[in-house]
JSON list of C-alpha atoms and ligand atoms in Angstrom, two decimals:
[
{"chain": "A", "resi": 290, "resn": "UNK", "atom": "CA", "xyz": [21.92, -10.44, -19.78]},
{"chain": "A", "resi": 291, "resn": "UNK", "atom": "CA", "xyz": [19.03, -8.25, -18.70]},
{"chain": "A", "resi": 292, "resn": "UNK", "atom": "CA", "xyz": [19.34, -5.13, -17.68]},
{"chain": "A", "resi": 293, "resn": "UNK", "atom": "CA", "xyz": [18.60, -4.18, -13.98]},
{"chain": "A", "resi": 294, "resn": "UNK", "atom": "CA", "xyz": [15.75, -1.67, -15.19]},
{"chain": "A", "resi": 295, "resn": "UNK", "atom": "CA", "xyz": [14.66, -4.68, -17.34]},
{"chain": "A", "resi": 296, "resn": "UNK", "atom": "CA", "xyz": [14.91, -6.73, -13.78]},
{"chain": "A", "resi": 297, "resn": "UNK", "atom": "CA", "xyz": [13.01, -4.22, -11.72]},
{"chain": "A", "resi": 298, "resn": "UNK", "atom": "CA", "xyz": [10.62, -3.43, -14.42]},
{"chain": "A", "resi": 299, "resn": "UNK", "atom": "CA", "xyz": [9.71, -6.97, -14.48]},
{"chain": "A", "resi": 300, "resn": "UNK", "atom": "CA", "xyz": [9.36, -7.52, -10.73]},
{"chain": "A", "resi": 301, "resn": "UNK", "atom": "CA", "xyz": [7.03, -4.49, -10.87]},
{"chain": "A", "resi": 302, "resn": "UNK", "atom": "CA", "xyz": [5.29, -6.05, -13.84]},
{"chain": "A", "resi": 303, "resn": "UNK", "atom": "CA", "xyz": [4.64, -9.58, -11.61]},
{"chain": "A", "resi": 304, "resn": "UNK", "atom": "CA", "xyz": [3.14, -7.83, -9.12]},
{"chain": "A", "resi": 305, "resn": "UNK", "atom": "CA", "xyz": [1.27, -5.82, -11.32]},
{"chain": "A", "resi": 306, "resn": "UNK", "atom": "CA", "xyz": [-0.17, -9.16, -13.02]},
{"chain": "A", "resi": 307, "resn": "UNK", "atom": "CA", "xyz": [-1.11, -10.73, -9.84]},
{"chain": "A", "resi": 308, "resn": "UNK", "atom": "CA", "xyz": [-3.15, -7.66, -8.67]},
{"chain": "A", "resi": 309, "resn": "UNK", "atom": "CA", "xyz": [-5.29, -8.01, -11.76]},
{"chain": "A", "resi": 310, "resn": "UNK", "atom": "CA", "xyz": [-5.30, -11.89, -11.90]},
{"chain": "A", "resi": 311, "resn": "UNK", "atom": "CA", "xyz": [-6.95, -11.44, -7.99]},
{"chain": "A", "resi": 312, "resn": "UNK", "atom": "CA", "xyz": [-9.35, -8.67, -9.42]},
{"chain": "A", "resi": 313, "resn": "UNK", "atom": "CA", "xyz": [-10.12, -10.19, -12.54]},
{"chain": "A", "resi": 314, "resn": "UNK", "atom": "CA", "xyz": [-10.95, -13.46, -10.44]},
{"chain": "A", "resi": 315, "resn": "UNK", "atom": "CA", "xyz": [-13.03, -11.49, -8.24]},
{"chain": "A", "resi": 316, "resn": "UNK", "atom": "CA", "xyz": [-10.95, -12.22, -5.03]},
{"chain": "A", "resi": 317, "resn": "UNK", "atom": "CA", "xyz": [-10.88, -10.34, -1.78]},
{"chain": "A", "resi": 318, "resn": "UNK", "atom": "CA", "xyz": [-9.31, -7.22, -1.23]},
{"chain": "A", "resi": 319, "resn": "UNK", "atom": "CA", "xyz": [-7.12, -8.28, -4.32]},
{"chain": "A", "resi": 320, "resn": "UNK", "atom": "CA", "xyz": [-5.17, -4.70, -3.12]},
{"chain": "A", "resi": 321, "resn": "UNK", "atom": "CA", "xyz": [-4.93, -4.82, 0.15]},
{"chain": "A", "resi": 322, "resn": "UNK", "atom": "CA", "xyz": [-1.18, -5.68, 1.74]},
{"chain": "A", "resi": 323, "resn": "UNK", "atom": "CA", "xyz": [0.68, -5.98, 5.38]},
{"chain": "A", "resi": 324, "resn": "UNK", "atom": "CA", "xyz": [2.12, -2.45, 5.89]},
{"chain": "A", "resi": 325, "resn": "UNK", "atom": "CA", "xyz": [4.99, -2.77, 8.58]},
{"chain": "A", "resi": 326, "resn": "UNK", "atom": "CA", "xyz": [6.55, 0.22, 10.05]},
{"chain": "A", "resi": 327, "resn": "UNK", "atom": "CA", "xyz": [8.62, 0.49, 12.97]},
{"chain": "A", "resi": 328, "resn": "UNK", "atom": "CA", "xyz": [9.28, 3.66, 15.71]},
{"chain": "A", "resi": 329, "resn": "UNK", "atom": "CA", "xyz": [12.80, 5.36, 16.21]},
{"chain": "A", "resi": 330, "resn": "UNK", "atom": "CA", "xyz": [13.40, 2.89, 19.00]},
{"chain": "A", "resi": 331, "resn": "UNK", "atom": "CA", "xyz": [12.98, 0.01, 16.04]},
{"chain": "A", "resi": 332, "resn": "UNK", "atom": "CA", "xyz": [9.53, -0.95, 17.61]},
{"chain": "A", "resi": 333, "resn": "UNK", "atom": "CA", "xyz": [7.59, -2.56, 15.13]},
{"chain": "A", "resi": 334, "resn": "UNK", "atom": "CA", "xyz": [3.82, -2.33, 14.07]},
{"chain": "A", "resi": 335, "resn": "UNK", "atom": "CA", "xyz": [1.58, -4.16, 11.29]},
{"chain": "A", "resi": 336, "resn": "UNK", "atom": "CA", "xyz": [-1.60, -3.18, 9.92]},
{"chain": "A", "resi": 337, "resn": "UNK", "atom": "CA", "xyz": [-3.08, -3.63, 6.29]},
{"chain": "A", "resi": 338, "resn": "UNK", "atom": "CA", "xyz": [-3.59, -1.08, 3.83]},
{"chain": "A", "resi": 339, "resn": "UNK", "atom": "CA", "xyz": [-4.85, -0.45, 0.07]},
{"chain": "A", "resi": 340, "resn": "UNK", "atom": "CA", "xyz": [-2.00, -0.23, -2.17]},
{"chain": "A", "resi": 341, "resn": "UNK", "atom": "CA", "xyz": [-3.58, 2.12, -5.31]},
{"chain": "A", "resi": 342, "resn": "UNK", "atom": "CA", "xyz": [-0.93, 1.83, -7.62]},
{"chain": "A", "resi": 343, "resn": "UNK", "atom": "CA", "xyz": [2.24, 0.27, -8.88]},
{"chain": "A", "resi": 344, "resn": "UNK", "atom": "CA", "xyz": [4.63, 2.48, -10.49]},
{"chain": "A", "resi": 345, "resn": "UNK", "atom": "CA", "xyz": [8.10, 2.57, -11.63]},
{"chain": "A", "resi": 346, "resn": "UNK", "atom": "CA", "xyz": [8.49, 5.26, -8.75]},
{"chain": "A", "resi": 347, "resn": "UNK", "atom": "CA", "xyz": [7.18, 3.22, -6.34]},
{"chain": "A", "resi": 348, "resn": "UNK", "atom": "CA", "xyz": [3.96, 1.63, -4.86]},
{"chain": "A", "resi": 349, "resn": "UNK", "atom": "CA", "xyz": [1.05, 4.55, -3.61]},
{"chain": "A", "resi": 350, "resn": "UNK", "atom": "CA", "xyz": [-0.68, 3.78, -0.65]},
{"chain": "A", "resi": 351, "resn": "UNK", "atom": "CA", "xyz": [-2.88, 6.76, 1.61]},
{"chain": "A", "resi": 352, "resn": "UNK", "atom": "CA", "xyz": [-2.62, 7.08, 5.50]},
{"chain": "A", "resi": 353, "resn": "UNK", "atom": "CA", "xyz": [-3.73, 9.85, 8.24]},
{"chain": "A", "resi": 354, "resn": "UNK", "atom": "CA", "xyz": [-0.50, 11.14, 8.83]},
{"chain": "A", "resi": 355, "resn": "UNK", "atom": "CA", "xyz": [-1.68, 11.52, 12.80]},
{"chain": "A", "resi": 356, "resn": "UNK", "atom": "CA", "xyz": [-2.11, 7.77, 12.98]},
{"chain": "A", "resi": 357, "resn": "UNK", "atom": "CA", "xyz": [0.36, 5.33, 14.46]},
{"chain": "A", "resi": 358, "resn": "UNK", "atom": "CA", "xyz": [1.81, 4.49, 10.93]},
{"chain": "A", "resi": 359, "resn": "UNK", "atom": "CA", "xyz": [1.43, 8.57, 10.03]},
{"chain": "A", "resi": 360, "resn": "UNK", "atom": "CA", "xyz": [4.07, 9.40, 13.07]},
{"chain": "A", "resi": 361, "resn": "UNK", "atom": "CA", "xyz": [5.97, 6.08, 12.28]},
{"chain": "A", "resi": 362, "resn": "UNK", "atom": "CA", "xyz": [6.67, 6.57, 8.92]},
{"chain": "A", "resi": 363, "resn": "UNK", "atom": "CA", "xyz": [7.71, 10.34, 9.31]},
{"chain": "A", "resi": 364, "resn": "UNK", "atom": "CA", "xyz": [10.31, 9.39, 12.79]},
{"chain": "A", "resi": 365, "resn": "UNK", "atom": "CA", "xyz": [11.53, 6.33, 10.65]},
{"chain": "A", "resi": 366, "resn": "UNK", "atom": "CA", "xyz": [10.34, 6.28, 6.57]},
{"chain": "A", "resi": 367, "resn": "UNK", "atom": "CA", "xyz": [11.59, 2.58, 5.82]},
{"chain": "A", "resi": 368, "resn": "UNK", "atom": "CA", "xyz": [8.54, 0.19, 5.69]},
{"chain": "A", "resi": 369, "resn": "UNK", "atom": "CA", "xyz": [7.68, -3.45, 4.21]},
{"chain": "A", "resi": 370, "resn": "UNK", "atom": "CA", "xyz": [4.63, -4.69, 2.24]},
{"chain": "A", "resi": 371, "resn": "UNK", "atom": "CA", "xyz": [3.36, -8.41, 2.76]},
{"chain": "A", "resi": 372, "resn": "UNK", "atom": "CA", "xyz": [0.69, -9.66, -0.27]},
{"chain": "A", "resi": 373, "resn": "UNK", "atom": "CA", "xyz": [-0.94, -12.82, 0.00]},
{"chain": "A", "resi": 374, "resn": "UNK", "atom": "CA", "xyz": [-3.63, -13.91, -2.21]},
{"chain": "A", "resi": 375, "resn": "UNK", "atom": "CA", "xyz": [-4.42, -17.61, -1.08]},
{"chain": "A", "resi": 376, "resn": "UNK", "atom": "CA", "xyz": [-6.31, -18.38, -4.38]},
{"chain": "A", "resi": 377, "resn": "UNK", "atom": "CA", "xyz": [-3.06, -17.84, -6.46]},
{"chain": "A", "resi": 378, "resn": "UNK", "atom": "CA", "xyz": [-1.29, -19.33, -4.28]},
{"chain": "A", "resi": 379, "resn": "UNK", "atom": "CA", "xyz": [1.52, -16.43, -4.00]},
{"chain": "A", "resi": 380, "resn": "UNK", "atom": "CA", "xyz": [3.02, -14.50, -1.58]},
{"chain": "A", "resi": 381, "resn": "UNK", "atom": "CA", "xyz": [5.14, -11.30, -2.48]},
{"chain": "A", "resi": 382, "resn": "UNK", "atom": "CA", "xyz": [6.81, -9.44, 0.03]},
{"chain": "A", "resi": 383, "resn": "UNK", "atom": "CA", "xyz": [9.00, -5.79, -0.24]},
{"chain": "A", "resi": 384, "resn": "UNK", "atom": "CA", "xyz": [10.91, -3.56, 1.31]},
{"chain": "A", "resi": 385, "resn": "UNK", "atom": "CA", "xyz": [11.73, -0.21, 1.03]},
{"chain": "A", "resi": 386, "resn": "UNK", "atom": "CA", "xyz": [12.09, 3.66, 1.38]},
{"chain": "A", "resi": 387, "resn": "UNK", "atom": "CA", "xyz": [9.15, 6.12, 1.93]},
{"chain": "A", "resi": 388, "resn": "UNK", "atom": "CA", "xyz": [8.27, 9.33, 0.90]},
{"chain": "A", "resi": 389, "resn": "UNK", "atom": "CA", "xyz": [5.39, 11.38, 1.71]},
{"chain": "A", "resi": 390, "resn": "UNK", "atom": "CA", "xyz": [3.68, 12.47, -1.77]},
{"chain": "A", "resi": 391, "resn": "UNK", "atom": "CA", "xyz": [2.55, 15.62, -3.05]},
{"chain": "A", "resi": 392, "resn": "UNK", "atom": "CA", "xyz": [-0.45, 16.93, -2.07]},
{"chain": "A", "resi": 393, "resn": "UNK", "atom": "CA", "xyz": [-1.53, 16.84, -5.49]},
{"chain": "A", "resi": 394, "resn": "UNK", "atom": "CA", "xyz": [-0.86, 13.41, -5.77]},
{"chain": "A", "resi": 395, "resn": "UNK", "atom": "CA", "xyz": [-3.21, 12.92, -2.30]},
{"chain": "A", "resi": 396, "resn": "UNK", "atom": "CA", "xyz": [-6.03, 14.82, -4.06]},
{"chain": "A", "resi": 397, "resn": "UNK", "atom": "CA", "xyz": [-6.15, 12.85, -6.82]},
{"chain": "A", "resi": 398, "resn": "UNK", "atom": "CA", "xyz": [-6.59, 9.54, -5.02]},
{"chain": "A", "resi": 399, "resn": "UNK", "atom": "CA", "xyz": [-8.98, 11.55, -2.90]},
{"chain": "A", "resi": 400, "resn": "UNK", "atom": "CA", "xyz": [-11.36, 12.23, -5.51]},
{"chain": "A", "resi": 401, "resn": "UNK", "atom": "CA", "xyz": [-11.63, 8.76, -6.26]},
{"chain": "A", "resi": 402, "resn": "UNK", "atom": "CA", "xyz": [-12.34, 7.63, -2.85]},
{"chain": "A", "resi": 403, "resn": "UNK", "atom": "CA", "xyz": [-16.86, 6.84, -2.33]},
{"chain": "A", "resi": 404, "resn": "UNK", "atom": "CA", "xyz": [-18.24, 10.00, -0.80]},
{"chain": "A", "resi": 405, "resn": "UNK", "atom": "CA", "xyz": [-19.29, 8.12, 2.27]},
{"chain": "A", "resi": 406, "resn": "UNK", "atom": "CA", "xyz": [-15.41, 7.70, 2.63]},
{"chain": "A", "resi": 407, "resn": "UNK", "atom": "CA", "xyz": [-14.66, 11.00, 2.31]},
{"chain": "A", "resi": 408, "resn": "UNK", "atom": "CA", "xyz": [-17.47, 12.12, 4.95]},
{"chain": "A", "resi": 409, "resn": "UNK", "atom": "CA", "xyz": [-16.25, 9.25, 7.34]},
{"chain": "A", "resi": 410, "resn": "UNK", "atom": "CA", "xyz": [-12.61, 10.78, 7.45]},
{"chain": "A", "resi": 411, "resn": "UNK", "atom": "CA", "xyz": [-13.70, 14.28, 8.34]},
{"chain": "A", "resi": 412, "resn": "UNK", "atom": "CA", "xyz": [-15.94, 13.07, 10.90]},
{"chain": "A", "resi": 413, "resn": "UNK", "atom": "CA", "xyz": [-13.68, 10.83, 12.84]},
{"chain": "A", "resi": 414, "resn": "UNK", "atom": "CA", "xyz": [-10.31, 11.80, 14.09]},
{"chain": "A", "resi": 415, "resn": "UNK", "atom": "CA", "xyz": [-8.22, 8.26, 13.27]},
{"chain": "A", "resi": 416, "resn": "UNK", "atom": "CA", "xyz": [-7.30, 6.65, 16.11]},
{"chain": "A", "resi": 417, "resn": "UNK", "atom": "CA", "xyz": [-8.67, 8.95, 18.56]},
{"chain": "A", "resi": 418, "resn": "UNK", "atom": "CA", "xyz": [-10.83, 7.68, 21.73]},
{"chain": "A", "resi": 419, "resn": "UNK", "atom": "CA", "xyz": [-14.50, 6.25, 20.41]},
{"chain": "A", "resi": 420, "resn": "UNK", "atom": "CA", "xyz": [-17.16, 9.32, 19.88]},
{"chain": "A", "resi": 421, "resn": "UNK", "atom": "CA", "xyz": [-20.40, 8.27, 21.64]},
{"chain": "A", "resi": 422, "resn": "UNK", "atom": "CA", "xyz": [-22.37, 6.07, 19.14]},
{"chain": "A", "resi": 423, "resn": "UNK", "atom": "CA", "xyz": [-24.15, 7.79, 16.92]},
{"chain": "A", "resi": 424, "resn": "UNK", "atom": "CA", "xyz": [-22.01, 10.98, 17.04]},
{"chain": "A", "resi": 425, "resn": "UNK", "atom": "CA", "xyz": [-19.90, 9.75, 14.02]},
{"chain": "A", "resi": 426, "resn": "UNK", "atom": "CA", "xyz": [-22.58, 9.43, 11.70]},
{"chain": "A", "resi": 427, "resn": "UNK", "atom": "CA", "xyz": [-24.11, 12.54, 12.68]},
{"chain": "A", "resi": 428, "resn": "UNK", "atom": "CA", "xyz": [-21.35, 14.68, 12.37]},
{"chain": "A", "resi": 429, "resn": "UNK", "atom": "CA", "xyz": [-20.85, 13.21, 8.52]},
{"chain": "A", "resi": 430, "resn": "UNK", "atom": "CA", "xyz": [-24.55, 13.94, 8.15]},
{"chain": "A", "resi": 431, "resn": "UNK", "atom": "CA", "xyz": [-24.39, 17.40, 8.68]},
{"chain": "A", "resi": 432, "resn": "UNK", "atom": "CA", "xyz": [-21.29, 17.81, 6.57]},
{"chain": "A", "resi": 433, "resn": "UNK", "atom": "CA", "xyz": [-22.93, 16.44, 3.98]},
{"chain": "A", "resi": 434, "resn": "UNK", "atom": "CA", "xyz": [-26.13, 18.91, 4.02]},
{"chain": "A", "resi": 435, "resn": "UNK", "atom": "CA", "xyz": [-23.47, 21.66, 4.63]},
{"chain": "A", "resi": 436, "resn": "UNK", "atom": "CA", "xyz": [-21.94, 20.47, 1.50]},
{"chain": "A", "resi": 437, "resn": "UNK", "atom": "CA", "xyz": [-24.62, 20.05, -0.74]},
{"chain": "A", "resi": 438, "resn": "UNK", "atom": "CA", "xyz": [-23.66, 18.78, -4.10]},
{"chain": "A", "resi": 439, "resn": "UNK", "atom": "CA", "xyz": [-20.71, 20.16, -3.35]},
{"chain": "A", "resi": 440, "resn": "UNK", "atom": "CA", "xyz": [-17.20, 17.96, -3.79]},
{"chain": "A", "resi": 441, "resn": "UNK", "atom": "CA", "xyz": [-15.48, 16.59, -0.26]},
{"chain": "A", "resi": 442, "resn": "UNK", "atom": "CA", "xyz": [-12.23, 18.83, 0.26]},
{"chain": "A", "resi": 443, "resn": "UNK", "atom": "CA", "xyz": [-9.95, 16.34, 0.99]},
{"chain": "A", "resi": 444, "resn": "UNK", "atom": "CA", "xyz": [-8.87, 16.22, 4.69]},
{"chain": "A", "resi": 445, "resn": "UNK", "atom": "CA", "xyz": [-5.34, 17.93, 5.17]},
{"chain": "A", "resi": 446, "resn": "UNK", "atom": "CA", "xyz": [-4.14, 14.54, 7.63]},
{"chain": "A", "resi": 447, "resn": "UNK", "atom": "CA", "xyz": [-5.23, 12.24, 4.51]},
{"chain": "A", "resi": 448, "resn": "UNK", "atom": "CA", "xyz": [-1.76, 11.78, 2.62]},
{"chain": "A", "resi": 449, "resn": "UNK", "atom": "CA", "xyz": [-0.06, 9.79, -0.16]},
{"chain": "A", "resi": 450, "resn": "UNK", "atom": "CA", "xyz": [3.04, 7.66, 0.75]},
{"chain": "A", "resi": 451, "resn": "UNK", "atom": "CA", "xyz": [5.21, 5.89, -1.93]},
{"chain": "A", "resi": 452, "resn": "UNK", "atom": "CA", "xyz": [7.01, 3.31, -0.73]},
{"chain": "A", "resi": 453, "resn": "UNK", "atom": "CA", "xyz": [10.33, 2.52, -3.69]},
{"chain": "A", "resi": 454, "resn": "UNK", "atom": "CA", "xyz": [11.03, -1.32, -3.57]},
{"chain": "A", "resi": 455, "resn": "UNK", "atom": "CA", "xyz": [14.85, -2.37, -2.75]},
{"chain": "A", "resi": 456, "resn": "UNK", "atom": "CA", "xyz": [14.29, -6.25, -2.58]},
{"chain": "A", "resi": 457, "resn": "UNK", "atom": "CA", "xyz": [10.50, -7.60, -4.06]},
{"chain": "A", "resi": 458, "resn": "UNK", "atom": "CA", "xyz": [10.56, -11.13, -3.61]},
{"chain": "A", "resi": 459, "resn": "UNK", "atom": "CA", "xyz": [7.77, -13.82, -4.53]},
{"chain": "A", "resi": 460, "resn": "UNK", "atom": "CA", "xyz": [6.99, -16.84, -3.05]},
{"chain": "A", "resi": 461, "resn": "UNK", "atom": "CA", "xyz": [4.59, -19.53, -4.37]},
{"chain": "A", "resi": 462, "resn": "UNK", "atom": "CA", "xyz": [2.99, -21.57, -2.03]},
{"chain": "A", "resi": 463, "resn": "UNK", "atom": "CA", "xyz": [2.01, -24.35, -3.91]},
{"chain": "A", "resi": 464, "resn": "UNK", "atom": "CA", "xyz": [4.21, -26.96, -2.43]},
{"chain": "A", "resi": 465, "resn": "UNK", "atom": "CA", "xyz": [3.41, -29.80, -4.72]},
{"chain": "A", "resi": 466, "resn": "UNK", "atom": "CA", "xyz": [4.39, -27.54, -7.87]},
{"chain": "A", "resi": 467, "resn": "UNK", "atom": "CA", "xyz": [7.35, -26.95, -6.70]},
{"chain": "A", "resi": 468, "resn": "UNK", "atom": "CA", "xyz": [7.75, -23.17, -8.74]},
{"chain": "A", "resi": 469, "resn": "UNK", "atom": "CA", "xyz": [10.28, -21.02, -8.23]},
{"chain": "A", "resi": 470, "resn": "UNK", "atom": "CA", "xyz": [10.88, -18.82, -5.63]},
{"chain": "A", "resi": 471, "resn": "UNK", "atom": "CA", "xyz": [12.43, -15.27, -6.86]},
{"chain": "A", "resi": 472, "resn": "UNK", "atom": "CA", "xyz": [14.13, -12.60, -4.79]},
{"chain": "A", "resi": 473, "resn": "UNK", "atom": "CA", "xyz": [14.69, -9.05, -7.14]},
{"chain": "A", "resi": 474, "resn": "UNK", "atom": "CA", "xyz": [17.12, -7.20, -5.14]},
{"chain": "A", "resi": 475, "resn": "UNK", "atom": "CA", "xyz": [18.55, -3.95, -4.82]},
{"chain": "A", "resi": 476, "resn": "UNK", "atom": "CA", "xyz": [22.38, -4.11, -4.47]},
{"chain": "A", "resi": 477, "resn": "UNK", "atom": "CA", "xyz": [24.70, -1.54, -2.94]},
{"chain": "A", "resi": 478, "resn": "UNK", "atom": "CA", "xyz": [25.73, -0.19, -6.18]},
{"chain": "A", "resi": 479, "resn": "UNK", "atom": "CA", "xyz": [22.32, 0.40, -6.88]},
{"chain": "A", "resi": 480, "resn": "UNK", "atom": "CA", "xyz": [21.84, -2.25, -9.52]},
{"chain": "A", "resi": 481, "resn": "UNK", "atom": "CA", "xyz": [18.68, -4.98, -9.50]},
{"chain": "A", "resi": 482, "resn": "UNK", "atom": "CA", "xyz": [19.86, -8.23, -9.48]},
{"chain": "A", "resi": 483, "resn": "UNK", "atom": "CA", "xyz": [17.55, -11.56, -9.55]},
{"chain": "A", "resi": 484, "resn": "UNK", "atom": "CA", "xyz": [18.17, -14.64, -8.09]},
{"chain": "A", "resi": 485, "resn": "UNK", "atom": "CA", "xyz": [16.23, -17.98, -7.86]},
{"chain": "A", "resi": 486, "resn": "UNK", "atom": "CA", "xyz": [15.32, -19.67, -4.08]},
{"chain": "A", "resi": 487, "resn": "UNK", "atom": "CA", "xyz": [14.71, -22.76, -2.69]},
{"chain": "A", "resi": 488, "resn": "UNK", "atom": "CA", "xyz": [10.89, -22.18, -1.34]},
{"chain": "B", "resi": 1779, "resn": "FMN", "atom": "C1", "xyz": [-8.42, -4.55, 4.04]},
{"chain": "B", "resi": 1779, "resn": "FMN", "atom": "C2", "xyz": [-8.04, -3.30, 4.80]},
{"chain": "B", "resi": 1779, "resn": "FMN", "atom": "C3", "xyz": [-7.53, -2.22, 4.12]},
{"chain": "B", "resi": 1779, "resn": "FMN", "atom": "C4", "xyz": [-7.18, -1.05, 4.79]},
{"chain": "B", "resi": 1779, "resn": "FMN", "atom": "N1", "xyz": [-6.65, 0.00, 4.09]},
{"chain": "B", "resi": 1779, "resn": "FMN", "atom": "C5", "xyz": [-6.22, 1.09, 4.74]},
{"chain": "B", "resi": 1779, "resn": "FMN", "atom": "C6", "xyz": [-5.56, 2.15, 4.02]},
{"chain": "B", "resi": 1779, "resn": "FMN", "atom": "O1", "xyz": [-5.38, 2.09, 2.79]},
{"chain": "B", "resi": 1779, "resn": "FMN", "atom": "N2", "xyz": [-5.12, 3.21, 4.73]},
{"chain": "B", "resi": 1779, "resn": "FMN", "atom": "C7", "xyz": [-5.29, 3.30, 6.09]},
{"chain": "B", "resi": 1779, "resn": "FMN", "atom": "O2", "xyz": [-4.86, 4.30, 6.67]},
{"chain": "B", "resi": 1779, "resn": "FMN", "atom": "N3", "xyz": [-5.90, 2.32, 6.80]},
{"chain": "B", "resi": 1779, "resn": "FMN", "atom": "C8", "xyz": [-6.36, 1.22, 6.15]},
{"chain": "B", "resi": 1779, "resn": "FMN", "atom": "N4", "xyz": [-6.95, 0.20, 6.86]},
{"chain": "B", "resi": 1779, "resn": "FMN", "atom": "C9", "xyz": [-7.04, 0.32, 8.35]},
{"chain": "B", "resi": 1779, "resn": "FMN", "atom": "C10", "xyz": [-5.64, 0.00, 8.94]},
{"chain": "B", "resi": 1779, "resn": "FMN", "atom": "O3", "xyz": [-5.37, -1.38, 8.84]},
{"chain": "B", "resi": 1779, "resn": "FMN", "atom": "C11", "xyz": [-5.47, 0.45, 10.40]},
{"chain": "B", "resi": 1779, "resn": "FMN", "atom": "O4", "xyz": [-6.34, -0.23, 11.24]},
{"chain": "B", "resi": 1779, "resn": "FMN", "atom": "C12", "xyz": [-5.65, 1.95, 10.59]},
{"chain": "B", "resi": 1779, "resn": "FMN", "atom": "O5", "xyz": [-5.18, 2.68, 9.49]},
{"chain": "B", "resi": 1779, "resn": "FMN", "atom": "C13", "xyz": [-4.92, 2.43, 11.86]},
{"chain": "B", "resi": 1779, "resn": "FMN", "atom": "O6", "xyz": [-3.59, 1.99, 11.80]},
{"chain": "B", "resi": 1779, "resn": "FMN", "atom": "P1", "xyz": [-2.38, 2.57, 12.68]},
{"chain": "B", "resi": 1779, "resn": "FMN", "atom": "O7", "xyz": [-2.98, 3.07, 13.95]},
{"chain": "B", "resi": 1779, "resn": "FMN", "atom": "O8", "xyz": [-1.42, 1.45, 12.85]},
{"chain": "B", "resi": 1779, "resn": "FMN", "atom": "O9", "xyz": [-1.77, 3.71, 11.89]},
{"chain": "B", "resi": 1779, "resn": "FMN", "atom": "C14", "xyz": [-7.34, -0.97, 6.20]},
{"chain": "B", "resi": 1779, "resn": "FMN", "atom": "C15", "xyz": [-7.83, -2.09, 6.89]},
{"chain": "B", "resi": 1779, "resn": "FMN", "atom": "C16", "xyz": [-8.19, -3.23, 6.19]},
{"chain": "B", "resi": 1779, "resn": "FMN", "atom": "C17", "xyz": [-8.73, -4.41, 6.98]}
]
């Protein structure tokens, strides 16, 4: 019988393999996921985000922490991740705790993220009423020549969020092939269990 690291490590591993299948096959957004949060009062929002990496800790995705999912995730840090990648024909959804990550961990990603990026966050306060047009742009523009070759510091409201799985569960679309649906699951004890679906 497999252990329930073995069983987690594997769910992690799926996921893992379908983010590269998408990337090696030059799909869309092959990172990009649902992120739903939900106030105190259980009100729930849904926007998508880039998930960076898939760890045994957890899956790393960045958000202004003044944003609606910034304030969300700090009154109430449960959230759930929806994949879909129509050319594999595969859905994974998760659930889960989150923590906000170390500021180291946030400058790392940070340094990774395209200098236009960087100058876009500092310029524009997520969320906030429109600037007049233009404004934006100028504002990154003179950052920049402030800057010179200079690295972006990354913005203090930029942050790393892990979310840690307690149920990952795929779901293959491919009606006619009739796979296998498979819910990895979290159970009280804290042990990962596995369990085949009808679709
Ligand atoms: C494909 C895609 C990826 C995105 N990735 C992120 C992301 O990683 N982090 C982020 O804060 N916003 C990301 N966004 C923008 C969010 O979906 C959202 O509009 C924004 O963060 C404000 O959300 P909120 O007000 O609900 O917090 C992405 C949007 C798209 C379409």
């Amino acid at each position: 019988m497999k252990s329930s690291e073995a069983i987690y490590r594997e769910a992690l591993e799926r996921l893992q393999q379908l983010i590269d299948e998408a990337t090696a096959q030059g799909l869309d957004e092959p990172h990009a996921a649902a992120l739903a949060t939900a106030d105190g009062d259980a009100r729930p929002s849904v926007r998508m985000v880039y998930v960076v990496a898939v760890e045994e800790q957890g899956l790393l995705f960045f958000a202004n922490i003044e944003s609606g999912k910034g304030h969300q995730l700090l009154d109430n840090p449960r959230a759930a991740l929806c994949f879909f990648w129509r050319a594999l024909q595969v859905q994974v959804t998760l659930e889960g705790e989150v923590s906000l990550q170390s500021a180291e961990i946030a400058d790392r990603y940070w340094q990774r993220r395209a200098r236009e990026a960087q100058l876009a966050s500092w310029a524009s306060q997520q969320g906030a009423p429109a600037a007049p047009k233009g404004e934006l742009r100028q504002k990154a523009r003179q950052l920049e020549q402030a800057l010179g070759f200079e690295a972006v510091p990354r913005h203090a409201d930029w942050c790393a969020f892990r979310i840690r799985p307690e149920r990952i569960e795929f779901w293959p679309s491919g009606w006619q092939r009739m796979r296998e649906r498979t819910r990895y699951q979290k159970d009280p004890q804290g042990q990962w269990t596995q369990a085949a679906l009808n679709p």
